[in-house]
Tab-separated table of C-alpha atoms in Angstrom:
chain	number	residue	atom	x	y	z
A	136	MET	CA	17.824	-5.906	2.755
A	137	ALA	CA	15.369	-5.099	-0.273
A	138	LEU	CA	11.722	-3.808	0.545
A	139	ARG	CA	8.761	-4.181	-1.623
A	140	ASP	CA	8.978	-2.858	-5.368
A	141	ALA	CA	6.285	-1.608	-7.678
A	142	GLY	CA	5.107	-4.708	-9.479
A	143	GLU	CA	3.932	-5.822	-6.022
A	144	PRO	CA	0.699	-6.131	-4.443
A	145	PRO	CA	-0.947	-3.387	-2.208
A	146	ALA	CA	0.392	-3.116	1.603
A	147	PRO	CA	-3.008	-3.449	3.992
A	148	GLN	CA	-6.320	-1.030	3.451
A	149	GLY	CA	-4.377	1.944	5.007
A	150	GLU	CA	-1.246	1.033	4.163
A	151	PRO	CA	-1.810	1.887	-0.071
A	152	ASP	CA	1.438	2.805	-0.413
A	153	HIS	CA	1.860	0.401	-1.247
A	154	GLY	CA	2.126	2.100	1.134
A	155	ASN	CA	2.556	2.897	1.821
A	156	GLN	CA	5.217	2.462	0.966
A	157	VAL	CA	5.072	0.991	-2.474
A	158	ALA	CA	9.033	2.524	-2.633
A	159	ALA	CA	11.359	-0.375	-1.659
A	160	LEU	CA	14.757	1.012	0.259
A	161	ALA	CA	16.662	-1.557	-1.703
A	162	SER	CA	19.502	0.331	-1.254
A	163	VAL	CA	20.077	0.403	2.477
A	164	ILE	CA	20.786	-3.022	3.084
A	165	ASP	CA	22.350	-6.052	0.985
A	166	ARG	CA	20.980	-9.372	0.607
A	167	THR	CA	22.966	-11.292	1.343
A	168	GLU	CA	21.688	-14.778	2.387
A	169	HIS	CA	19.062	-17.297	0.749
A	170	LYS	CA	16.714	-18.591	3.144
A	171	PRO	CA	13.155	-18.317	1.818
A	172	LEU	CA	11.076	-19.972	4.890
A	173	LEU	CA	12.441	-17.168	6.472
A	174	GLY	CA	11.660	-14.418	3.988
A	175	ILE	CA	8.130	-15.903	4.254
A	176	GLY	CA	8.108	-15.624	7.893
A	177	LEU	CA	8.995	-11.821	7.957
A	178	LYS	CA	6.823	-11.424	5.172
A	179	VAL	CA	4.042	-12.748	6.847
A	180	ALA	CA	5.078	-11.189	10.427
A	181	SER	CA	5.292	-7.364	8.594
A	182	THR	CA	1.646	-7.666	7.283
A	183	LEU	CA	0.676	-8.587	11.014
A	184	VAL	CA	2.309	-5.618	12.292
A	185	PHE	CA	0.207	-3.102	9.325
A	186	SER	CA	-2.690	-5.069	10.156
A	187	ILE	CA	-2.703	-4.151	13.801
A	188	MET	CA	-1.772	-0.228	12.584
A	189	VAL	CA	-4.787	-0.705	10.785
A	190	VAL	CA	-6.948	-1.030	14.364
A	191	ALA	CA	-5.312	1.453	15.726
A	192	LEU	CA	-5.844	3.776	13.100
A	193	LYS	CA	-9.197	2.751	12.403
A	194	ILE	CA	-9.912	3.939	16.282
A	195	ALA	CA	-8.292	6.970	15.801
A	196	ALA	CA	-10.295	8.047	12.392
A	197	GLU	CA	-13.072	7.774	15.075
A	198	ARG	CA	-11.610	11.029	17.051
A	199	VAL	CA	-9.283	12.638	14.498
A	200	PRO	CA	-10.168	13.943	11.267
A	201	ILE	CA	-8.877	12.181	8.310
A	202	GLY	CA	-6.483	14.937	7.642
A	203	GLN	CA	-4.572	14.370	11.354
A	204	VAL	CA	-4.467	10.665	10.664
A	205	VAL	CA	-2.701	10.938	7.740
A	206	PHE	CA	-0.123	13.516	8.777
A	207	ALA	CA	0.449	11.349	11.390
A	208	ARG	CA	0.414	7.551	9.995
A	209	ASN	CA	3.596	9.486	7.972
A	210	PHE	CA	5.568	12.170	9.973
A	211	PHE	CA	5.744	9.454	12.674
A	212	GLY	CA	6.335	6.883	10.414
A	213	ILE	CA	9.474	8.609	8.797
A	214	VAL	CA	11.141	8.069	12.018
A	215	PRO	CA	12.625	4.905	11.300
A	216	VAL	CA	13.124	5.289	7.977
A	217	LEU	CA	15.605	8.502	9.066
A	218	VAL	CA	17.587	6.656	11.377
A	219	ILE	CA	18.325	3.237	9.022
A	220	LEU	CA	19.540	6.043	6.476
A	221	LEU	CA	21.375	7.578	9.466
A	222	TRP	CA	23.138	4.544	10.987
A	223	ARG	CA	24.257	4.167	7.069
A	224	ARG	CA	24.800	7.376	6.622
A	225	GLU	CA	23.126	7.872	3.472
A	226	LEU	CA	20.692	10.162	4.845
A	227	VAL	CA	22.006	13.317	2.621
A	228	SER	CA	22.416	11.403	-0.518
A	229	ALA	CA	18.875	10.386	-0.135
A	230	MET	CA	17.855	13.696	-0.241
A	231	HIS	CA	19.414	14.395	-3.416
A	232	THR	CA	16.673	14.253	-6.390
A	233	ARG	CA	16.952	14.606	-10.256
A	234	GLN	CA	12.658	14.665	-10.627
A	235	PRO	CA	11.341	17.123	-7.403
A	236	LEU	CA	8.332	17.659	-10.157
A	237	GLY	CA	7.704	13.425	-10.149
A	238	HIS	CA	8.366	13.042	-6.312
A	239	ILE	CA	5.479	15.599	-5.689
A	240	GLY	CA	3.120	14.172	-8.169
A	241	ARG	CA	3.686	10.850	-6.632
A	242	ALA	CA	3.181	12.458	-3.007
A	243	THR	CA	0.111	13.526	-3.901
A	244	VAL	CA	-1.935	10.836	-5.354
A	245	GLY	CA	0.012	8.675	-2.591
A	246	MET	CA	-1.700	11.574	0.250
A	247	LEU	CA	-5.193	11.099	-1.864
A	248	ALA	CA	-4.340	7.444	-1.886
A	249	MET	CA	-4.297	7.082	2.037
A	250	ALA	CA	-6.828	9.835	3.118
A	251	CYS	CA	-9.351	7.771	0.731
A	252	SER	CA	-8.276	3.768	2.481
A	253	PHE	CA	-8.617	6.032	5.608
A	254	THR	CA	-11.900	7.197	5.235
A	255	ALA	CA	-13.319	3.942	4.264
A	256	LEU	CA	-11.752	2.221	7.465
A	257	ARG	CA	-13.841	4.604	9.282
A	258	TYR	CA	-16.772	4.179	7.559
A	259	LEU	CA	-16.634	-0.218	6.713
A	260	PRO	CA	-16.026	-3.133	8.468
A	261	LEU	CA	-11.834	-3.751	8.224
A	262	PRO	CA	-12.763	-7.025	6.368
A	263	ASP	CA	-14.517	-5.314	3.415
A	264	ALA	CA	-11.705	-2.412	3.476
A	265	THR	CA	-8.958	-4.539	2.910
A	266	ALA	CA	-10.392	-6.781	-0.019
A	267	ILE	CA	-11.686	-3.837	-2.082
A	268	GLY	CA	-7.974	-1.996	-1.976
A	269	PHE	CA	-6.121	-5.419	-2.968
A	270	ALA	CA	-8.540	-3.768	-6.320
A	271	SER	CA	-4.838	-1.494	-6.890
A	272	PRO	CA	-2.451	-3.893	-9.238
A	273	LEU	CA	-5.532	-4.408	-11.151
A	274	PHE	CA	-5.658	-0.990	-11.592
A	275	THR	CA	-2.189	-0.070	-12.258
A	276	VAL	CA	-2.241	-2.913	-15.118
A	277	VAL	CA	-4.829	-0.541	-16.304
A	278	LEU	CA	-3.220	2.342	-15.933
A	279	ALA	CA	0.465	1.186	-17.508
A	280	PHE	CA	-0.995	0.393	-20.574
A	281	LEU	CA	-3.227	4.099	-20.749
A	282	PHE	CA	-0.172	5.867	-19.633
A	283	LEU	CA	3.110	3.977	-19.782
A	284	GLY	CA	2.358	2.680	-23.113
A	285	GLU	CA	2.968	-1.006	-21.620
A	286	THR	CA	1.855	-4.168	-23.492
A	287	VAL	CA	-0.596	-6.260	-21.728
A	288	ARG	CA	-1.991	-9.093	-23.559
A	289	VAL	CA	-5.161	-11.274	-23.591
A	290	TYR	CA	-3.766	-13.101	-19.770
A	291	ARG	CA	-3.927	-10.123	-18.177
A	292	TRP	CA	-6.874	-8.311	-19.136
A	293	SER	CA	-8.771	-11.392	-18.234
A	294	ALA	CA	-7.378	-11.459	-14.831
A	295	VAL	CA	-8.200	-7.679	-14.326
A	296	ALA	CA	-11.792	-8.135	-16.041
A	297	VAL	CA	-12.605	-11.334	-13.336
A	298	GLY	CA	-10.606	-9.478	-10.883
A	299	PHE	CA	-13.536	-6.290	-11.057
A	300	ALA	CA	-15.673	-9.092	-11.363
A	301	GLY	CA	-14.902	-10.295	-7.357
A	302	ILE	CA	-14.596	-6.397	-6.945
A	303	MET	CA	-18.274	-5.679	-7.986
A	304	ILE	CA	-19.277	-8.553	-5.880
A	305	ILE	CA	-17.644	-7.508	-2.512
A	306	LEU	CA	-19.364	-3.732	-3.120
A	307	SER	CA	-22.794	-5.650	-3.589
A	308	PRO	CA	-23.732	-5.174	-0.123
A	309	HIS	CA	-22.751	-1.830	-0.261
A	310	MET	CA	-24.712	-0.888	-2.981
A	311	GLY	CA	-28.059	-2.141	-2.491
A	312	GLY	CA	-30.187	-4.371	-0.481
A	313	LEU	CA	-31.932	-3.356	3.075
A	314	GLN	CA	-28.777	-2.700	4.827
A	315	ILE	CA	-27.345	0.034	3.048
A	316	THR	CA	-26.943	3.198	4.061
A	317	GLU	CA	-25.201	6.471	3.122
A	318	ALA	CA	-22.354	5.927	5.193
A	319	THR	CA	-21.397	2.212	3.106
A	320	TRP	CA	-21.499	3.805	0.121
A	321	PHE	CA	-19.780	6.182	0.571
A	322	GLY	CA	-17.315	3.824	2.468
A	323	ALA	CA	-17.173	1.355	0.069
A	324	LEU	CA	-17.174	4.618	-2.870
A	325	ALA	CA	-13.710	6.138	-0.828
A	326	ALA	CA	-11.783	2.094	-0.987
A	327	ALA	CA	-12.484	1.615	-4.403
A	328	VAL	CA	-10.902	5.502	-5.451
A	329	GLY	CA	-8.429	4.807	-2.798
A	330	ALA	CA	-7.649	1.553	-5.045
A	331	LEU	CA	-7.083	3.970	-7.630
A	332	PHE	CA	-5.137	6.255	-6.496
A	333	SER	CA	-2.814	4.323	-5.488
A	334	GLY	CA	-2.802	2.036	-8.670
A	335	MET	CA	-1.749	6.076	-9.959
A	336	ALA	CA	1.056	6.182	-7.373
A	337	MET	CA	2.939	2.973	-8.468
A	338	ILE	CA	2.776	4.452	-12.085
A	339	PHE	CA	4.898	7.179	-10.826
A	340	VAL	CA	7.372	4.925	-8.618
A	341	ARG	CA	7.570	3.092	-11.793
A	342	LYS	CA	8.713	6.517	-13.756
A	343	LEU	CA	10.415	7.237	-10.993
A	344	CYS	CA	12.779	4.194	-10.702
A	345	GLU	CA	14.253	4.682	-13.592
A	346	THR	CA	16.625	7.898	-12.116
A	347	GLU	CA	16.207	7.885	-8.711
A	348	ARG	CA	16.832	5.736	-5.608
A	349	THR	CA	14.700	3.865	-4.091
A	350	SER	CA	15.709	5.334	-0.854
A	351	THR	CA	15.182	9.082	-2.156
A	352	ILE	CA	11.308	7.746	-3.579
A	353	VAL	CA	11.314	6.760	0.341
A	354	LEU	CA	11.970	9.416	2.212
A	355	TRP	CA	10.594	12.136	-0.137
A	356	PHE	CA	7.713	10.206	0.037
A	357	SER	CA	7.116	10.442	3.721
A	358	ALA	CA	8.322	14.112	3.622
A	359	SER	CA	5.971	15.304	1.262
A	360	ALA	CA	2.737	13.812	2.270
A	361	SER	CA	3.339	14.965	5.612
A	362	LEU	CA	3.671	18.307	4.663
A	363	MET	CA	0.499	18.187	2.215
A	364	ALA	CA	-1.546	16.225	5.308
A	365	LEU	CA	-1.073	19.877	7.024
A	366	LEU	CA	-2.982	21.982	4.403
A	367	THR	CA	-6.087	19.958	5.145
A	368	ILE	CA	-5.846	22.273	8.668
A	369	PRO	CA	-7.645	25.415	6.469
A	370	ALA	CA	-10.756	22.815	5.884
A	371	GLY	CA	-11.312	22.917	9.616
A	372	TRP	CA	-12.216	26.620	9.545
A	373	PHE	CA	-15.171	26.121	6.465
A	374	ASP	CA	-15.852	22.354	8.185
A	375	PRO	CA	-15.887	21.657	12.058
A	376	ALA	CA	-16.071	18.088	11.096
A	377	TYR	CA	-12.269	18.448	9.452
A	378	ALA	CA	-10.901	20.615	12.333
A	379	TRP	CA	-7.931	18.903	13.860
A	380	VAL	CA	-8.432	18.249	17.460
A	381	LEU	CA	-5.954	18.518	20.292
A	382	PRO	CA	-6.031	14.565	21.317
A	383	ASP	CA	-5.546	13.111	24.971
A	384	TRP	CA	-2.910	11.136	25.536
A	385	GLU	CA	-4.021	7.773	24.588
A	386	THR	CA	-5.506	9.326	20.993
A	387	ALA	CA	-2.150	10.704	20.682
A	388	GLY	CA	-0.277	7.589	21.743
A	389	LEU	CA	-3.107	5.728	19.142
A	390	LEU	CA	-1.715	8.181	16.401
A	391	ILE	CA	2.514	7.708	16.981
A	392	PHE	CA	1.700	4.290	17.628
A	393	VAL	CA	-0.020	4.648	13.874
A	394	GLY	CA	3.469	5.855	12.550
A	395	LEU	CA	6.045	3.583	14.373
A	396	ALA	CA	3.967	0.792	13.302
A	397	GLY	CA	3.650	1.538	9.564
A	398	GLY	CA	7.579	2.194	9.573
A	399	VAL	CA	8.720	-0.813	11.199
A	400	GLY	CA	6.450	-2.881	9.223
A	401	GLN	CA	8.603	-1.745	6.422
A	402	ILE	CA	11.377	-2.419	8.385
A	403	ILE	CA	10.059	-5.742	8.817
A	404	MET	CA	9.530	-6.226	5.185
A	405	THR	CA	12.430	-5.047	4.031
A	406	GLU	CA	14.107	-7.687	5.733
A	407	SER	CA	12.120	-10.393	4.583
A	408	TYR	CA	13.401	-9.595	0.479
A	409	ARG	CA	17.065	-10.279	2.258
A	410	TYR	CA	16.122	-13.658	2.035
A	411	ALA	CA	13.885	-14.374	-0.330
A	412	ASP	CA	12.844	-13.780	-4.222
A	413	ALA	CA	10.205	-10.670	-4.617
A	414	SER	CA	8.567	-13.378	-6.464
A	415	THR	CA	8.825	-15.431	-3.692
A	416	ILE	CA	6.814	-13.538	-0.840
A	417	ALA	CA	4.908	-11.524	-2.527
A	418	PRO	CA	1.907	-12.866	-2.798
A	419	PHE	CA	1.781	-13.504	0.965
A	420	ASP	CA	0.914	-10.097	1.210
A	421	TYR	CA	-2.764	-11.742	0.759
A	422	THR	CA	-2.398	-13.488	4.410
A	423	ASN	CA	-3.350	-9.463	5.239
A	424	MET	CA	-7.255	-10.687	4.625
A	425	ILE	CA	-6.988	-12.947	7.175
A	426	TRP	CA	-5.448	-11.287	9.678
A	427	ALA	CA	-8.256	-8.369	8.830
A	428	VAL	CA	-11.048	-11.350	9.028
A	429	LEU	CA	-9.955	-12.136	12.786
A	430	LEU	CA	-9.030	-8.941	13.834
A	431	GLY	CA	-12.282	-7.371	13.037
A	432	TRP	CA	-13.732	-9.872	14.779
A	433	MET	CA	-12.013	-9.614	17.607
A	434	PHE	CA	-12.190	-5.997	18.010
A	435	PHE	CA	-14.943	-4.548	16.258
A	436	ALA	CA	-17.053	-7.732	16.186
A	437	GLU	CA	-17.087	-7.654	13.084
A	438	VAL	CA	-17.967	-10.651	10.453
A	439	PRO	CA	-17.933	-10.681	6.871
A	440	VAL	CA	-20.596	-11.684	4.768
A	441	TRP	CA	-20.513	-14.202	2.035
A	442	GLN	CA	-20.240	-11.565	-0.842
A	443	VAL	CA	-17.036	-10.204	0.743
A	444	ILE	CA	-15.656	-13.560	0.725
A	445	VAL	CA	-16.394	-14.861	-2.447
A	446	GLY	CA	-15.295	-11.187	-4.159
A	447	SER	CA	-11.586	-11.471	-2.158
A	448	LEU	CA	-10.714	-14.969	-3.203
A	449	ILE	CA	-11.769	-14.096	-6.968
A	450	VAL	CA	-10.051	-11.032	-6.992
A	451	THR	CA	-6.841	-12.710	-5.143
A	452	ALA	CA	-6.733	-15.354	-7.833
A	453	ALA	CA	-6.822	-12.425	-10.340
A	454	GLY	CA	-4.548	-10.971	-8.277
A	455	LEU	CA	-2.267	-13.758	-8.531
A	456	PHE	CA	-2.124	-14.578	-11.860
A	457	VAL	CA	-1.060	-11.095	-12.742
A	458	MET	CA	1.629	-11.578	-10.538
A	459	PHE	CA	2.529	-14.889	-12.142
A	460	ARG	CA	2.211	-13.550	-15.397
A	461	GLU	CA	4.604	-10.662	-14.758
A	462	ARG	CA	7.232	-13.082	-13.371
A	463	GLN	CA	6.910	-15.157	-17.054
A	464	LEU	CA	7.338	-12.363	-18.555
A	465	GLY	CA	10.121	-10.941	-17.183
A	466	ARG	CA	11.994	-14.334	-17.692
A	467	ASP	CA	11.490	-14.459	-21.315
A	468	ASP	CA	12.914	-10.983	-21.586
A	469	THR	CA	16.189	-12.323	-19.581
A	470	ARG	CA	16.523	-15.663	-21.695
A	471	ALA	CA	16.036	-13.154	-24.926
A	472	ARG	CA	18.566	-10.429	-24.057
A	473	LYS	CA	20.618	-13.834	-23.006
A	474	ALA	CA	20.016	-14.748	-26.292
A	475	GLY	CA	21.081	-11.757	-27.902
A	476	GLY	CA	17.308	-11.395	-29.766
A	477	PRO	CA	15.105	-8.839	-29.309
A	478	MET	CA	13.108	-8.001	-25.899
A	479	ARG	CA	9.878	-9.376	-25.645
A	480	PRO	CA	7.561	-6.036	-25.073
């Protein structure tokens, strides 16, 4: 069973690492079967679990500060991961790392991505925040070109340009018009910055994957992000709006549910990769938008405006094209290696 890898689109908004978590626990359970329909079904089920988690997160974010929500998501979310690693007797090996600073850097940008996306969920309708989060893989293409020296050809640059045009369409209701408020403008900006930080986290993961176990990446991120979230406690000494609170039983249950649901969703997503290739499953991440629209309507009476729908379709098409192009280039590289020729950049 393999979790999502660094080349996939992001997890639902509020789960930027990719994710939440973007890294894969590919070493936890070996892939043994090929049942693509089952793999797709499990993938779609994981997006539903993540989306339900986001509903609970959106409610909790109205009651406790964002730093406390980030802590709960990571602290309780690590429990299912620890259970799997203990069951496989791989906890000690997963804790060992050759790049502690790399993990700290990845955790820093990952936690910032979570904080921004959780803030967006507090101020924006669920479909809007989810749609803006789809910009993450587009940012990853740009950042990989700038910092990793990856060759990006005209096809992917065109997809990135079209995708960002879609993002501007999604943002347009929050950038002007009679209904614009300071809160919605701030939420839209937070969602966009969260997508950028999520793209940066993907770059860290790509570098870490060169030397680190994927289980190590996930474990170090959850643990480091939990500790970093504790650093937000002093912010409440200066501004009561950021002060951590002692939650009531209902809110505490929501926070625990957010973490556990995130971890369980990760496990279901992991299982999906046991039965089908990543290239087959990855496009179904965009079912997040369907759940966002349905759950936003059911729980918050939110109905997306036409700009959000049109922009989401454009961003989804651009993201799918980027995935298709990278898959095509990967096949070309494999053929080149088999032929003994030079690898295509």
